[in-house]
Amino acid sequence: MLLEFQRDVAAFLLHQAPPPAAVGRAPGAAIRFGIYRNNVAGNIAGALSGAYPSLHRALGDAGWRELAAGFAAASPPAEADLHRYGEGFAQHVARALPAPPWLCDLARLDWASSCALHAPDAPALTCQTPVGAMLLEAAPRGGATAPVVLRPHPSLRLLALGHRVRALREALLGEDDADALAASRDVASAGERLAVLRGSGGITVLALAPAAFRLATRLAGGLAVTQALAGEEHRAALKLFLEHGFFSTAEVA
Amino acid sequence: MSGQGPIPAVAGLGLRFAHLGEVIATTAAIPFVEVHGENHLSGPAGVALEVIRQDRAVSLHCVGLSLGSAQGIDDSHLQRLTELARRVEPALVSEHLAWNAVDHAHLADLLPLPLNRESLDVVCRNVERVQEAFGRAILVENPATYVQLPQSDIPEGAFMAELCRRTGCGMLCDIANIVVAAHNHGWDPRAHLASFPAWAIGEYHLAGHERAGDLLIDTHDRDIGAATWALFDAALASIGPRPALAERDRAIPSLAEMLAEMALVQTHLDRAEERRAA
């Protein structure tokens, strides 16, 4: 009985079903039970706003709650930690709001930043650590002598976006409308490749050159340093990765 | 049982994300802070709580364990909370007499539970599971409610007393929730307060509420109302002082204002102690 009641309530809250039969018979109960629907909608919209702050800023409050409710109906939170809720919202936004086309990329960058913020902690492999210094020293010779594999920092996210949204996101989060407007004019000019990660100073979003992005992707995917590195250009990229803590450990494959 | 010992009957601070940095930096006397456990499972808020815990007692107030779920407790979520408890060694751990999860969907609110024999068995089973995982007794809070479910046939006070008796848990007595529920259901708030198991009450909560037509809504977004203060004083006289705090979840004021509210709660506790000593 209790399980059936709870399933009926979930349908009422998420899918606009009628109130559970037993509730509906009580005087004024449908209106009163609507308070819970309002609370759930507000809490889910708030959680998505926390994960997608620049998207919310770009779209404004009008329609945000409906957008969130539509997403929640299809993909309700799967756990009580709402900081981890929102995966797939970018695709939902793309389907619900086809224009402007850069909205989806803005959402992807928001989500990557949220995931980076809430990722588990781990030590960073830097130029100052013995292993990091050794890797950097060996890079011009084509990599380390042993087949070393780097484990990406849990917060690292690599994004290849079709629109230039990094500056727009910064402007939106700065809440300066003039800056945001100026950044939005540049947004469709080209794509960009980004690395998002959490450091001691908070979230960092770095623009990467195509070769550096490919290298980071290969290393994060588990390719041995000896196979991935080639030439001075890669050494500079590896130095950048180590300076920003892209990787947490180095292991002999 | 592990963890820090109980908090004395003092006022604490309901700590919110906006004030984490200030609370780390301040030298103001804050006997304990209470946080929503779910807000500190990861990220900077998790790190900040560990820093705060070095100087202050912590109470973990959970909102997502779903003690009333017919399908039981989410073990993964429970494990994350117990790991947090291992790191911050809270003096108190609490949850609500409510549910919010079914079929792997988390419904992001404290939903009403029919109070009957089946629910009592479910909640007892779930509380025992949670207490086993934490290795300690928890406090269970009476919720603000807007509907009386027809399937209910056990009064809330009797339900809570039986829950405490069967599981060994304590009760977090939310004074504002009594005011809201009593108004919404036509109960006498003092009689409702008296129906709870005084012997099990380990903490008080206070908060502001909003009037919406004929109903009161538990909003936690404004000052504590006169009816809630009056019922708090009545609770202090009849049940006795316990750790207490004012909750704010929306329209969060400055830390200075929240500390002033904490001081006001302490004033009520002090007066009650004076009356008891006289």
Short mmCIF file of C-alpha atoms in Angstrom, two decimals:
data_model
loop_
_atom_site.label_atom_id
_atom_site.label_comp_id
_atom_site.label_asym_id
_atom_site.label_seq_id
_atom_site.Cartn_x
_atom_site.Cartn_y
_atom_site.Cartn_z
CA MET A 1 0.00 0.00 0.00
CA LEU A 2 2.73 2.48 0.98
CA LEU A 3 4.77 1.76 -2.13
CA GLU A 4 1.73 2.20 -4.36
CA PHE A 5 0.95 5.53 -2.64
CA GLN A 6 4.53 6.73 -3.12
CA ARG A 7 4.49 5.81 -6.81
CA ASP A 8 1.22 7.71 -7.25
CA VAL A 9 2.70 10.75 -5.52
CA ALA A 10 5.79 10.60 -7.76
CA ALA A 11 3.56 10.55 -10.85
CA PHE A 12 1.63 13.53 -9.49
CA LEU A 13 4.79 15.49 -8.74
CA LEU A 14 6.76 14.74 -11.89
CA HIS A 15 4.23 13.93 -14.61
CA GLN A 16 1.26 16.14 -13.78
CA ALA A 17 -0.85 13.05 -13.00
CA PRO A 18 -3.94 13.56 -10.80
CA PRO A 19 -3.34 13.50 -7.04
CA PRO A 20 -3.23 10.02 -5.49
CA ALA A 21 -6.80 8.75 -5.18
CA ALA A 22 -6.77 8.64 -1.40
CA VAL A 23 -5.45 12.19 -1.17
CA GLY A 24 -7.91 13.50 -3.69
CA ARG A 25 -10.93 12.62 -1.57
CA ALA A 26 -9.87 14.77 1.38
CA PRO A 27 -11.37 18.30 1.40
CA GLY A 28 -9.06 20.76 -0.38
CA ALA A 29 -6.39 18.09 -0.55
CA ALA A 30 -5.60 18.54 -4.23
CA ILE A 31 -4.72 22.20 -3.65
CA ARG A 32 -2.81 21.41 -0.49
CA PHE A 33 -0.92 18.58 -2.18
CA GLY A 34 -0.04 21.03 -4.91
CA ILE A 35 2.27 22.75 -2.40
CA TYR A 36 4.54 19.72 -2.59
CA ARG A 37 4.50 19.83 -6.39
CA ASN A 38 5.44 23.49 -6.22
CA ASN A 39 8.24 22.74 -3.75
CA VAL A 40 9.65 19.90 -5.87
CA ALA A 41 9.53 22.02 -9.04
CA GLY A 42 11.24 24.91 -7.26
CA ASN A 43 13.93 22.73 -5.71
CA ILE A 44 14.72 21.00 -9.01
CA ALA A 45 14.80 24.30 -10.89
CA GLY A 46 17.12 25.65 -8.19
CA ALA A 47 19.41 22.63 -8.41
CA LEU A 48 19.66 22.99 -12.19
CA SER A 49 20.31 26.70 -11.83
CA GLY A 50 23.20 25.84 -9.50
CA ALA A 51 24.67 23.47 -12.07
CA TYR A 52 23.91 25.70 -15.08
CA PRO A 53 24.32 29.26 -13.79
CA SER A 54 25.33 30.94 -17.04
CA LEU A 55 22.63 29.14 -19.02
CA HIS A 56 20.04 30.32 -16.49
CA ARG A 57 21.44 33.83 -16.76
CA ALA A 58 21.29 33.71 -20.56
CA LEU A 59 17.71 32.42 -20.63
CA GLY A 60 16.34 34.43 -17.72
CA ASP A 61 13.78 33.31 -15.17
CA ALA A 62 10.91 33.21 -17.64
CA GLY A 63 10.55 29.64 -18.79
CA TRP A 64 13.41 28.28 -16.65
CA ARG A 65 11.08 26.46 -14.30
CA GLU A 66 9.15 24.91 -17.18
CA LEU A 67 12.38 23.87 -18.85
CA ALA A 68 13.51 22.27 -15.60
CA ALA A 69 10.16 20.55 -15.05
CA GLY A 70 10.27 19.08 -18.55
CA PHE A 71 13.74 17.73 -17.90
CA ALA A 72 12.78 16.37 -14.46
CA ALA A 73 9.79 14.52 -15.91
CA ALA A 74 12.10 12.65 -18.28
CA SER A 75 15.15 12.48 -16.02
CA PRO A 76 14.26 12.99 -12.35
CA PRO A 77 17.10 13.24 -9.83
CA ALA A 78 18.43 9.76 -9.18
CA GLU A 79 19.95 10.57 -5.81
CA ALA A 80 19.60 12.94 -2.90
CA ASP A 81 22.80 14.85 -3.64
CA LEU A 82 21.36 17.41 -6.04
CA HIS A 83 24.83 18.80 -6.78
CA ARG A 84 25.24 15.77 -9.05
CA TYR A 85 21.92 16.32 -10.82
CA GLY A 86 21.69 17.70 -14.34
CA GLU A 87 23.58 15.38 -16.67
CA GLY A 88 21.88 15.51 -20.07
CA PHE A 89 20.25 18.90 -19.49
CA ALA A 90 22.31 20.36 -22.35
CA GLN A 91 20.70 17.91 -24.77
CA HIS A 92 17.29 18.66 -23.32
CA VAL A 93 17.89 22.37 -23.85
CA ALA A 94 19.02 21.74 -27.43
CA ARG A 95 15.80 19.85 -28.16
CA ALA A 96 13.53 22.31 -26.35
CA LEU A 97 15.23 25.51 -27.54
CA PRO A 98 16.85 25.00 -30.96
CA ALA A 99 17.98 28.64 -31.26
CA PRO A 100 20.45 30.12 -30.63
CA PRO A 101 22.64 27.11 -31.39
CA TRP A 102 25.36 28.04 -28.89
CA LEU A 103 23.05 27.46 -25.91
CA CYS A 104 23.89 23.76 -25.90
CA ASP A 105 27.63 24.50 -25.77
CA LEU A 106 27.10 27.00 -22.97
CA ALA A 107 25.20 24.31 -21.07
CA ARG A 108 27.99 21.78 -21.68
CA LEU A 109 30.55 24.21 -20.27
CA ASP A 110 28.36 24.88 -17.23
CA TRP A 111 27.97 21.16 -16.61
CA ALA A 112 31.70 20.49 -16.98
CA SER A 113 32.39 23.24 -14.45
CA SER A 114 29.84 21.84 -12.01
CA CYS A 115 31.27 18.32 -12.35
CA ALA A 116 34.78 19.69 -11.82
CA LEU A 117 33.66 21.58 -8.73
CA HIS A 118 32.13 18.52 -7.11
CA ALA A 119 34.64 15.91 -8.28
CA PRO A 120 36.56 13.98 -5.63
CA ASP A 121 39.82 15.47 -4.47
CA ALA A 122 43.20 14.09 -5.46
CA PRO A 123 46.81 15.29 -5.40
CA ALA A 124 48.00 17.00 -8.57
CA LEU A 125 51.08 15.92 -10.50
CA THR A 126 52.94 19.20 -11.04
CA CYS A 127 56.26 20.37 -12.44
CA GLN A 128 57.48 20.59 -8.84
CA THR A 129 56.85 16.91 -8.03
CA PRO A 130 59.79 14.58 -8.80
CA VAL A 131 57.74 12.50 -11.24
CA GLY A 132 56.40 15.59 -13.00
CA ALA A 133 59.89 17.05 -13.35
CA MET A 134 61.18 13.75 -14.69
CA LEU A 135 58.41 13.56 -17.29
CA LEU A 136 59.10 17.10 -18.42
CA GLU A 137 62.82 16.43 -18.64
CA ALA A 138 62.26 13.30 -20.72
CA ALA A 139 59.69 14.87 -23.05
CA PRO A 140 62.09 16.26 -25.71
CA ARG A 141 63.55 12.79 -26.13
CA GLY A 142 60.14 11.40 -27.02
CA GLY A 143 58.83 10.76 -23.56
CA ALA A 144 59.85 8.81 -20.50
CA THR A 145 61.96 5.72 -20.94
CA ALA A 146 59.36 3.48 -19.32
CA PRO A 147 55.77 3.28 -20.67
CA VAL A 148 54.24 5.71 -18.17
CA VAL A 149 50.47 6.29 -18.10
CA LEU A 150 49.04 9.43 -16.49
CA ARG A 151 45.83 9.28 -14.47
CA PRO A 152 43.70 12.39 -15.07
CA HIS A 153 42.76 14.50 -12.07
CA PRO A 154 39.15 13.57 -11.13
CA SER A 155 38.02 17.12 -11.87
CA LEU A 156 39.49 17.30 -15.42
CA ARG A 157 36.96 17.71 -18.23
CA LEU A 158 38.00 18.19 -21.89
CA LEU A 159 35.47 19.83 -24.17
CA ALA A 160 35.50 20.36 -27.94
CA LEU A 161 32.78 22.95 -28.54
CA GLY A 162 31.32 24.21 -31.78
CA HIS A 163 30.94 27.76 -30.49
CA ARG A 164 33.19 30.16 -28.64
CA VAL A 165 31.29 30.33 -25.35
CA ARG A 166 34.05 30.66 -22.74
CA ALA A 167 34.15 34.46 -22.81
CA LEU A 168 30.37 34.62 -22.98
CA ARG A 169 30.07 32.44 -19.88
CA GLU A 170 32.51 34.62 -17.96
CA ALA A 171 30.55 37.71 -18.96
CA LEU A 172 27.23 36.14 -17.98
CA LEU A 173 28.53 35.08 -14.58
CA GLY A 174 29.92 38.58 -14.13
CA GLU A 175 26.34 39.76 -14.57
CA ASP A 176 27.45 42.63 -16.79
CA ASP A 177 24.91 42.78 -19.61
CA ALA A 178 27.14 44.89 -21.86
CA ASP A 179 30.01 42.41 -21.55
CA ALA A 180 27.66 39.52 -22.22
CA LEU A 181 26.24 41.22 -25.28
CA ALA A 182 29.72 41.89 -26.65
CA ALA A 183 30.79 38.30 -26.01
CA SER A 184 27.67 36.92 -27.64
CA ARG A 185 28.61 38.67 -30.94
CA ASP A 186 31.78 36.59 -31.07
CA VAL A 187 30.25 33.34 -29.98
CA ALA A 188 29.53 31.81 -33.39
CA SER A 189 32.79 32.79 -35.04
CA ALA A 190 34.56 29.52 -34.34
CA GLY A 191 34.66 26.56 -32.03
CA GLU A 192 37.03 26.18 -29.12
CA ARG A 193 38.72 23.40 -27.23
CA LEU A 194 38.69 23.72 -23.47
CA ALA A 195 40.07 22.06 -20.38
CA VAL A 196 38.02 22.55 -17.21
CA LEU A 197 39.40 21.56 -13.83
CA ARG A 198 39.46 22.47 -10.16
CA GLY A 199 42.60 23.82 -8.58
CA SER A 200 43.40 25.45 -5.27
CA GLY A 201 41.96 28.72 -6.57
CA GLY A 202 38.69 27.26 -7.78
CA ILE A 203 37.54 26.30 -11.27
CA THR A 204 39.90 27.00 -14.19
CA VAL A 205 38.76 27.02 -17.82
CA LEU A 206 41.70 26.90 -20.23
CA ALA A 207 41.54 27.29 -24.01
CA LEU A 208 43.82 24.72 -25.68
CA ALA A 209 45.39 24.71 -29.14
CA PRO A 210 44.22 21.78 -31.30
CA ALA A 211 47.48 19.83 -30.89
CA ALA A 212 47.50 20.33 -27.11
CA PHE A 213 43.85 19.28 -26.88
CA ARG A 214 44.57 16.10 -28.84
CA LEU A 215 47.52 15.34 -26.59
CA ALA A 216 45.50 15.94 -23.42
CA THR A 217 42.73 13.72 -24.74
CA ARG A 218 45.16 10.91 -25.60
CA LEU A 219 46.93 11.10 -22.25
CA ALA A 220 43.66 11.28 -20.31
CA GLY A 221 42.44 8.31 -22.33
CA GLY A 222 45.33 6.19 -21.05
CA LEU A 223 47.83 6.38 -23.91
CA ALA A 224 51.37 5.95 -22.59
CA VAL A 225 53.44 9.13 -22.46
CA THR A 226 56.08 7.50 -24.70
CA GLN A 227 53.48 7.00 -27.44
CA ALA A 228 51.69 10.33 -27.06
CA LEU A 229 54.59 12.79 -26.92
CA ALA A 230 56.37 13.96 -30.07
CA GLY A 231 58.52 17.06 -30.27
CA GLU A 232 58.98 20.39 -28.58
CA GLU A 233 55.35 21.46 -29.15
CA HIS A 234 54.20 18.57 -27.00
CA ARG A 235 56.73 19.40 -24.31
CA ALA A 236 55.21 22.87 -24.00
CA ALA A 237 51.76 21.34 -23.80
CA LEU A 238 52.86 18.84 -21.16
CA LYS A 239 54.38 21.69 -19.15
CA LEU A 240 51.02 23.50 -19.33
CA PHE A 241 49.18 20.36 -18.18
CA LEU A 242 51.54 19.92 -15.24
CA GLU A 243 51.38 23.58 -14.28
CA HIS A 244 47.59 23.34 -14.02
CA GLY A 245 47.37 19.88 -12.44
CA PHE A 246 45.66 18.01 -15.29
CA PHE A 247 46.93 14.70 -13.91
CA SER A 248 47.11 13.24 -10.45
CA THR A 249 49.46 10.26 -10.75
CA ALA A 250 51.89 8.60 -13.14
CA GLU A 251 51.99 4.82 -13.29
CA VAL A 252 54.16 2.42 -15.24
CA ALA A 253 51.85 0.62 -17.65
CA MET B 1 28.63 4.32 19.38
CA SER B 2 31.20 6.78 18.04
CA GLY B 3 31.45 10.49 17.38
CA GLN B 4 31.62 13.55 19.51
CA GLY B 5 29.46 13.74 22.60
CA PRO B 6 26.11 15.51 22.77
CA ILE B 7 25.86 19.28 22.50
CA PRO B 8 24.73 21.12 25.67
CA ALA B 9 21.48 23.09 25.68
CA VAL B 10 22.81 26.07 23.73
CA ALA B 11 21.88 27.93 20.56
CA GLY B 12 23.76 27.07 17.38
CA LEU B 13 24.06 28.47 13.90
CA GLY B 14 22.28 27.04 10.87
CA LEU B 15 25.28 27.29 8.55
CA ARG B 16 24.67 27.95 4.87
CA PHE B 17 27.02 27.97 1.89
CA ALA B 18 27.13 31.77 1.65
CA HIS B 19 28.68 32.03 5.11
CA LEU B 20 31.28 29.25 5.01
CA GLY B 21 34.24 31.57 4.46
CA GLU B 22 33.08 34.06 7.08
CA VAL B 23 32.52 31.36 9.68
CA ILE B 24 36.01 29.98 9.08
CA ALA B 25 37.44 33.48 9.59
CA THR B 26 35.30 34.74 12.46
CA THR B 27 36.24 34.57 16.11
CA ALA B 28 32.61 35.01 17.17
CA ALA B 29 31.39 32.49 19.72
CA ILE B 30 29.39 29.86 17.86
CA PRO B 31 28.76 26.85 20.11
CA PHE B 32 27.86 24.58 17.20
CA VAL B 33 26.97 24.75 13.55
CA GLU B 34 24.33 22.67 11.84
CA VAL B 35 24.55 21.89 8.14
CA HIS B 36 22.54 19.91 5.63
CA GLY B 37 24.73 16.86 5.17
CA GLU B 38 23.83 16.65 1.47
CA ASN B 39 25.40 20.08 0.85
CA HIS B 40 28.83 19.00 2.09
CA LEU B 41 29.41 15.66 0.41
CA SER B 42 31.85 17.06 -2.15
CA GLY B 43 33.56 20.16 -3.46
CA PRO B 44 34.66 23.25 -1.54
CA ALA B 45 31.76 23.01 0.92
CA GLY B 46 32.98 19.59 2.00
CA VAL B 47 36.51 20.89 2.56
CA ALA B 48 35.21 23.99 4.37
CA LEU B 49 33.18 21.90 6.81
CA GLU B 50 36.25 19.91 7.77
CA VAL B 51 38.09 23.17 8.46
CA ILE B 52 35.19 24.52 10.54
CA ARG B 53 35.01 21.26 12.47
CA GLN B 54 38.54 21.83 13.77
CA ASP B 55 37.20 24.62 16.02
CA ARG B 56 33.47 24.00 16.38
CA ALA B 57 30.99 21.22 17.05
CA VAL B 58 28.96 20.14 14.04
CA SER B 59 25.43 18.81 13.75
CA LEU B 60 24.60 16.95 10.51
CA HIS B 61 21.00 17.54 9.52
CA CYS B 62 20.14 15.29 6.59
CA VAL B 63 17.32 15.85 4.12
CA GLY B 64 17.69 13.00 1.63
CA LEU B 65 17.80 9.72 3.53
CA SER B 66 14.08 9.22 2.94
CA LEU B 67 13.29 7.42 6.19
CA GLY B 68 9.74 6.76 5.00
CA SER B 69 10.62 5.03 1.74
CA ALA B 70 8.81 1.73 1.32
CA GLN B 71 11.76 0.52 -0.77
CA GLY B 72 14.29 1.19 1.99
CA ILE B 73 17.38 3.36 2.29
CA ASP B 74 19.65 4.22 -0.65
CA ASP B 75 22.83 2.49 0.54
CA SER B 76 25.06 4.55 -1.75
CA HIS B 77 23.78 7.83 -0.33
CA LEU B 78 23.94 6.49 3.21
CA GLN B 79 27.56 5.48 2.67
CA ARG B 80 28.50 8.96 1.43
CA LEU B 81 26.89 10.53 4.51
CA THR B 82 28.58 8.14 6.90
CA GLU B 83 31.93 8.92 5.23
CA LEU B 84 31.22 12.61 5.83
CA ALA B 85 30.36 11.80 9.45
CA ARG B 86 33.65 9.92 9.80
CA ARG B 87 35.49 13.07 8.66
CA VAL B 88 33.64 15.65 10.78
CA GLU B 89 32.56 13.53 13.78
CA PRO B 90 29.24 15.28 14.28
CA ALA B 91 27.79 15.71 17.73
CA LEU B 92 24.28 15.19 16.36
CA VAL B 93 22.84 13.49 13.28
CA SER B 94 19.23 14.06 12.29
CA GLU B 95 16.66 13.40 9.56
CA HIS B 96 12.96 13.94 8.96
CA LEU B 97 9.85 11.85 9.38
CA ALA B 98 9.20 12.03 5.66
CA TRP B 99 10.11 10.37 2.38
CA ASN B 100 11.43 11.57 -0.98
CA ALA B 101 12.61 8.55 -2.97
CA VAL B 102 10.79 5.88 -4.93
CA ASP B 103 11.87 3.76 -7.91
CA HIS B 104 15.30 5.48 -7.99
CA ALA B 105 13.74 8.93 -8.36
CA HIS B 106 14.61 11.50 -5.71
CA LEU B 107 11.72 13.95 -5.36
CA ALA B 108 13.59 16.86 -3.74
CA ASP B 109 11.15 17.67 -0.94
CA LEU B 110 10.08 16.27 2.43
CA LEU B 111 6.92 14.42 1.44
CA PRO B 112 4.12 13.40 3.81
CA LEU B 113 3.85 9.89 5.07
CA PRO B 114 0.62 8.13 6.00
CA LEU B 115 0.96 7.47 9.71
CA ASN B 116 -0.15 3.87 10.17
CA ARG B 117 1.22 0.51 11.19
CA GLU B 118 2.77 -0.22 7.80
CA SER B 119 4.62 3.12 7.72
CA LEU B 120 5.75 2.68 11.32
CA ASP B 121 7.33 -0.66 10.45
CA VAL B 122 8.98 0.86 7.37
CA VAL B 123 10.37 3.88 9.23
CA CYS B 124 11.60 1.74 12.14
CA ARG B 125 13.41 -0.56 9.71
CA ASN B 126 14.97 2.38 7.88
CA VAL B 127 16.00 4.22 11.06
CA GLU B 128 17.64 1.05 12.36
CA ARG B 129 19.54 0.73 9.06
CA VAL B 130 20.72 4.35 9.29
CA GLN B 131 21.70 4.06 12.95
CA GLU B 132 23.61 0.88 12.24
CA ALA B 133 25.54 2.64 9.45
CA PHE B 134 26.32 5.74 11.55
CA GLY B 135 27.01 3.66 14.64
CA ARG B 136 24.88 5.96 16.75
CA ALA B 137 21.33 7.04 17.51
CA ILE B 138 19.88 9.75 15.28
CA LEU B 139 17.20 12.37 15.89
CA VAL B 140 14.05 12.28 13.75
CA GLU B 141 12.26 15.57 13.07
CA ASN B 142 8.52 16.14 12.97
CA PRO B 143 7.70 17.65 9.55
CA ALA B 144 5.54 20.59 8.50
CA THR B 145 2.54 19.12 6.69
CA TYR B 146 -0.19 20.48 4.47
CA VAL B 147 -2.43 17.43 4.10
CA GLN B 148 -3.78 14.84 6.47
CA LEU B 149 -3.68 11.55 4.64
CA PRO B 150 -6.80 9.40 4.99
CA GLN B 151 -4.64 6.28 5.40
CA SER B 152 -3.27 7.68 8.67
CA ASP B 153 -4.66 6.15 11.84
CA ILE B 154 -1.85 6.83 14.33
CA PRO B 155 -1.49 10.39 15.70
CA GLU B 156 1.89 11.96 14.95
CA GLY B 157 2.90 12.16 18.61
CA ALA B 158 2.12 8.48 19.21
CA PHE B 159 3.87 7.53 15.97
CA MET B 160 6.99 9.41 17.04
CA ALA B 161 6.92 7.94 20.54
CA GLU B 162 6.65 4.40 19.22
CA LEU B 163 9.42 5.07 16.67
CA CYS B 164 11.73 6.32 19.44
CA ARG B 165 10.83 3.44 21.73
CA ARG B 166 11.36 0.73 19.10
CA THR B 167 14.58 2.05 17.52
CA GLY B 168 16.23 4.00 20.33
CA CYS B 169 16.33 7.12 18.15
CA GLY B 170 15.64 10.56 19.57
CA MET B 171 13.39 13.32 18.33
CA LEU B 172 14.26 16.69 16.83
CA CYS B 173 11.30 18.83 17.83
CA ASP B 174 10.69 21.47 15.17
CA ILE B 175 8.59 24.09 16.91
CA ALA B 176 7.81 25.96 13.69
CA ASN B 177 6.59 22.75 12.05
CA ILE B 178 4.17 22.22 14.92
CA VAL B 179 2.84 25.76 14.46
CA VAL B 180 2.44 25.24 10.70
CA ALA B 181 0.90 21.76 10.90
CA ALA B 182 -1.39 22.69 13.79
CA HIS B 183 -2.69 25.70 11.90
CA ASN B 184 -3.17 23.77 8.67
CA HIS B 185 -4.99 20.88 10.32
CA GLY B 186 -6.91 22.71 13.05
CA TRP B 187 -4.92 21.21 15.92
CA ASP B 188 -4.10 22.85 19.25
CA PRO B 189 -0.33 23.47 18.96
CA ARG B 190 0.31 23.11 22.71
CA ALA B 191 -1.59 19.84 22.88
CA HIS B 192 0.30 18.64 19.81
CA LEU B 193 3.61 19.58 21.42
CA ALA B 194 2.57 17.71 24.56
CA SER B 195 1.80 14.58 22.51
CA PHE B 196 5.45 14.15 21.53
CA PRO B 197 7.80 12.00 23.63
CA ALA B 198 9.50 14.64 25.78
CA TRP B 199 11.99 12.09 27.08
CA ALA B 200 13.31 11.57 23.54
CA ILE B 201 13.63 15.18 22.41
CA GLY B 202 17.28 16.06 21.80
CA GLU B 203 17.09 19.32 19.83
CA TYR B 204 14.74 22.14 18.85
CA HIS B 205 14.37 23.89 15.50
CA LEU B 206 12.75 27.27 14.88
CA ALA B 207 12.03 28.99 11.58
CA GLY B 208 9.85 31.55 9.87
CA HIS B 209 6.78 30.65 7.85
CA GLU B 210 4.57 32.32 5.24
CA ARG B 211 0.82 32.68 5.20
CA ALA B 212 -0.78 31.70 1.88
CA GLY B 213 -4.54 32.06 2.01
CA ASP B 214 -5.82 29.75 4.72
CA LEU B 215 -2.56 27.87 4.96
CA LEU B 216 0.80 28.36 6.58
CA ILE B 217 3.81 27.35 4.49
CA ASP B 218 7.11 26.36 6.09
CA THR B 219 9.44 28.64 4.12
CA HIS B 220 12.52 29.21 6.29
CA ASP B 221 12.93 32.57 4.58
CA ARG B 222 12.03 35.15 7.24
CA ASP B 223 12.08 36.02 10.91
CA ILE B 224 10.58 33.61 13.41
CA GLY B 225 6.95 34.46 14.11
CA ALA B 226 5.42 35.31 17.49
CA ALA B 227 3.44 32.06 17.68
CA THR B 228 6.63 30.04 17.19
CA TRP B 229 8.50 31.96 19.90
CA ALA B 230 5.58 31.46 22.28
CA LEU B 231 5.44 27.74 21.62
CA PHE B 232 9.23 27.53 22.01
CA ASP B 233 8.94 29.10 25.46
CA ALA B 234 6.20 26.64 26.32
CA ALA B 235 8.42 23.75 25.18
CA LEU B 236 11.34 25.03 27.24
CA ALA B 237 9.08 25.21 30.30
CA SER B 238 7.44 21.81 29.90
CA ILE B 239 10.17 19.74 28.23
CA GLY B 240 13.29 21.68 29.16
CA PRO B 241 16.19 23.33 27.33
CA ARG B 242 17.94 21.44 24.53
CA PRO B 243 20.33 22.50 21.74
CA ALA B 244 18.36 24.82 19.46
CA LEU B 245 18.73 26.81 16.29
CA ALA B 246 16.91 29.02 13.83
CA GLU B 247 16.84 27.66 10.27
CA ARG B 248 17.19 29.75 7.13
CA ASP B 249 17.14 28.10 3.72
CA ARG B 250 16.04 30.97 1.46
CA ALA B 251 16.60 34.73 1.47
CA ILE B 252 19.68 34.06 3.56
CA PRO B 253 20.53 37.15 5.63
CA SER B 254 24.02 38.30 6.52
CA LEU B 255 26.04 36.27 8.99
CA ALA B 256 25.73 39.14 11.47
CA GLU B 257 21.94 38.91 11.28
CA MET B 258 22.02 35.15 11.67
CA LEU B 259 24.29 35.44 14.69
CA ALA B 260 21.87 37.97 16.17
CA GLU B 261 19.05 35.46 15.63
CA MET B 262 21.19 32.78 17.28
CA ALA B 263 21.72 35.10 20.24
CA LEU B 264 17.97 35.61 20.51
CA VAL B 265 17.43 31.85 20.66
CA GLN B 266 20.08 31.73 23.38
CA THR B 267 18.23 34.42 25.32
CA HIS B 268 15.12 32.25 25.40
CA LEU B 269 17.20 29.27 26.54
CA ASP B 270 18.82 31.36 29.28
CA ARG B 271 15.48 32.65 30.55
CA ALA B 272 14.15 29.11 30.70
CA GLU B 273 17.18 27.98 32.68
CA GLU B 274 16.70 30.90 35.09
CA ARG B 275 13.04 30.00 35.60
CA ARG B 276 13.94 26.37 36.19
CA ALA B 277 16.61 27.37 38.72
CA ALA B 278 14.31 29.78 40.57
#
